[in-house]
XYZ file of C-alpha atoms in Angstrom:
244
model
C -40.794 137.620 53.144
C -43.901 136.227 51.652
C -44.029 137.849 47.771
C -46.816 138.426 45.399
C -47.579 141.169 43.402
C -51.032 140.614 40.922
C -49.912 143.375 38.558
C -50.960 146.879 38.733
C -52.100 145.706 42.652
C -48.355 146.976 44.056
C -47.014 144.012 46.762
C -49.018 142.713 49.472
C -48.237 139.744 52.202
C -50.219 136.130 52.098
C -50.652 133.615 54.309
C -47.644 132.723 56.485
C -45.512 128.909 54.578
C -44.181 126.797 57.154
C -40.784 126.262 55.970
C -39.162 123.714 55.240
C -41.487 122.526 52.325
C -41.836 118.841 53.332
C -40.608 118.055 49.078
C -41.684 119.452 45.879
C -45.184 118.876 45.479
C -46.439 120.556 48.790
C -44.541 123.478 47.768
C -47.276 123.418 44.445
C -50.210 122.743 46.294
C -48.912 126.265 48.404
C -48.748 127.955 45.220
C -51.482 126.615 43.201
C -53.818 127.634 46.286
C -52.710 131.936 45.687
C -53.178 131.459 41.547
C -56.199 129.690 41.754
C -57.976 133.044 43.322
C -56.235 135.029 40.183
C -58.648 134.225 36.923
C -55.980 132.278 35.498
C -58.980 129.851 33.214
C -57.386 128.513 30.228
C -53.803 129.006 31.492
C -51.030 126.639 30.122
C -48.318 125.882 32.935
C -44.487 125.609 31.876
C -42.102 123.930 34.137
C -38.819 124.236 34.089
C -37.713 120.796 34.079
C -35.904 118.983 36.267
C -37.447 120.213 39.423
C -39.879 122.554 38.897
C -41.532 119.842 36.767
C -42.770 118.541 40.144
C -44.028 121.686 41.059
C -45.597 122.324 37.562
C -47.614 119.259 37.969
C -49.696 120.090 41.345
C -50.530 123.412 40.032
C -51.700 122.290 36.632
C -53.736 119.776 38.650
C -55.531 122.057 40.691
C -56.069 124.392 38.116
C -57.533 121.751 35.706
C -54.811 123.571 33.459
C -52.365 121.583 30.789
C -48.960 121.252 31.631
C -45.478 120.795 29.704
C -42.047 121.771 29.984
C -40.126 124.696 29.246
C -36.307 123.629 28.660
C -33.626 125.717 29.971
C -30.278 125.629 30.072
C -27.208 128.074 32.240
C -24.354 129.725 30.945
C -21.680 128.626 32.854
C -17.831 130.083 32.785
C -16.171 127.830 30.922
C -13.047 127.949 33.435
C -15.664 126.932 36.232
C -18.890 126.051 35.226
C -20.682 125.870 38.306
C -20.860 129.982 37.932
C -23.440 130.737 35.918
C -23.230 133.706 33.662
C -25.918 133.768 31.633
C -28.830 130.747 30.503
C -30.815 130.055 27.533
C -34.403 129.133 26.561
C -35.626 127.025 24.083
C -37.093 129.096 21.190
C -34.790 132.116 23.070
C -32.107 133.854 22.835
C -28.943 133.711 25.214
C -29.418 135.837 27.903
C -26.117 136.868 30.606
C -25.466 138.743 33.102
C -23.987 141.695 31.445
C -22.481 142.975 34.549
C -21.049 139.381 35.780
C -19.367 139.731 32.175
C -17.783 142.677 32.707
C -16.459 141.905 36.142
C -15.147 139.334 34.645
C -13.219 140.438 31.515
C -15.483 138.837 29.488
C -17.755 139.512 26.009
C -20.468 137.048 24.484
C -19.105 136.405 21.797
C -16.246 134.927 24.123
C -19.022 131.829 25.518
C -20.275 131.294 21.625
C -18.853 127.618 22.004
C -20.124 127.141 25.632
C -23.753 128.602 24.576
C -23.365 125.966 20.953
C -22.779 122.824 23.851
C -26.117 123.874 26.265
C -27.816 124.623 22.962
C -27.230 121.121 22.009
C -28.174 119.611 25.008
C -30.839 121.971 25.325
C -32.308 120.150 22.037
C -31.556 116.377 23.472
C -33.575 117.330 26.488
C -36.714 118.736 24.244
C -36.582 115.326 22.578
C -36.238 113.392 25.498
C -38.944 115.142 26.844
C -41.863 115.917 24.351
C -40.589 113.850 21.649
C -41.475 115.434 19.041
C -44.177 117.397 20.492
C -44.303 121.662 19.808
C -44.758 123.475 23.029
C -48.345 124.246 23.461
C -50.216 126.949 21.887
C -49.970 129.957 24.634
C -50.492 132.947 22.089
C -52.930 134.905 23.890
C -53.320 132.977 26.674
C -52.411 133.305 30.380
C -48.775 130.868 31.185
C -47.183 130.512 34.344
C -43.651 129.495 34.482
C -42.873 127.637 37.260
C -39.786 126.655 39.123
C -38.753 125.168 42.491
C -37.156 127.859 43.391
C -35.051 131.483 42.172
C -31.077 131.183 43.457
C -29.996 133.961 40.819
C -32.809 133.758 38.695
C -30.609 133.360 35.530
C -32.262 130.662 33.808
C -36.106 131.861 34.834
C -35.039 135.131 32.780
C -34.327 133.465 30.016
C -37.622 130.910 30.563
C -39.573 134.231 30.700
C -38.468 136.255 27.762
C -38.759 133.321 25.436
C -42.317 132.871 26.468
C -42.665 136.732 26.355
C -42.029 136.486 22.465
C -44.775 134.577 22.086
C -47.273 136.379 22.929
C -49.177 135.376 25.768
C -52.102 137.456 27.223
C -50.447 137.115 30.862
C -47.649 136.506 31.760
C -46.704 134.951 35.487
C -43.480 133.833 37.237
C -44.193 130.964 40.271
C -42.010 129.771 42.732
C -42.262 128.126 46.227
C -38.809 130.357 46.985
C -36.908 132.493 46.197
C -33.681 134.905 47.237
C -35.174 137.727 48.069
C -33.114 140.279 45.802
C -33.337 138.155 43.080
C -37.475 138.032 43.135
C -37.243 141.821 42.710
C -34.954 142.066 39.956
C -36.843 139.761 38.076
C -40.678 141.823 39.151
C -40.119 143.699 35.730
C -39.523 140.594 33.222
C -43.431 139.555 34.265
C -47.313 141.114 34.301
C -47.097 138.399 37.564
C -44.968 137.661 40.286
C -45.494 134.700 42.653
C -43.204 133.693 45.376
C -44.873 132.492 48.801
C -41.029 133.069 50.739
C -38.502 135.262 50.048
C -35.827 134.976 52.395
C -33.111 138.059 52.587
C -30.748 134.684 54.270
C -30.785 132.753 51.260
C -27.823 130.415 50.427
C -29.424 128.000 47.511
C -32.909 126.396 47.311
C -32.733 122.842 49.024
C -32.082 124.952 52.287
C -35.899 124.922 51.742
C -36.787 121.657 51.440
C -36.805 118.279 52.844
C -36.701 116.039 50.175
C -34.612 117.602 47.234
C -33.390 114.448 46.084
C -32.303 115.302 41.971
C -34.706 113.821 39.722
C -33.920 112.692 36.393
C -34.874 112.411 32.665
C -37.215 109.247 33.550
C -38.883 111.464 36.730
C -39.790 114.419 34.143
C -40.852 111.871 31.646
C -42.589 109.918 34.112
C -45.015 112.981 35.372
C -45.590 114.288 32.322
C -46.967 111.060 31.431
C -49.020 111.263 34.920
C -50.421 114.702 33.372
C -51.883 113.361 30.288
C -49.822 115.003 28.185
C -50.440 116.649 25.585
C -53.253 118.452 27.300
C -56.228 118.402 28.913
C -56.354 118.393 33.111
C -53.757 116.184 34.489
C -54.919 113.081 36.927
C -54.606 112.820 40.131
C -50.889 110.753 41.137
C -49.353 109.134 43.976
C -46.259 111.124 45.698
C -43.332 111.616 43.084
C -41.503 109.727 41.459
C -38.285 108.162 42.267
C -39.441 109.023 46.343
C -40.207 106.631 49.229
């Protein structure tokens, strides 16, 4: 089910997308084509590292927009860290899945040590990726938050709430693919939601890509340097860093 919900105009079907995507760069170009028609002049593209950065690079390049990262961290259930019970984004408060916490018999206060550890890792990544630079100013400007896919949507929710607190003129969440239920649950969080494909048979983000290799910190910084950060229009670059 393709999904593209500009604010105030309801849902509409986008052009058919051929899946799986070749890689994150192709997915970014598909998103860029949709975003280019939405009047987002002067936008800031904030990509969620690591996987959202090559997607965001293509969007910023095609829209001649500023690209930077917005660092997020999943808050895991301590006995089973892969189970996300919440997330945190730089500049924002922790966002928890209250229903899941209730089922697990937990309160947010019980996760204070986990949140502290994730904040420390978040701060490390901010330093590694941005090297002391602050986030670009977003107040009064359109902001496009980008990731490579939506599974549970926890980190995306934390990200858009953190950005909303900075006063953008328009807040867009753009991802190449997302679980249909998750996409619907995020509609109220943003002004525009752009998701070309939102299947109900969603198991993992990686199933919708031929090349879904893991990215490291060096890949993220390489994409940002290629984009000419901290400002200005990104220049054309070669294939994804770390790819053959």
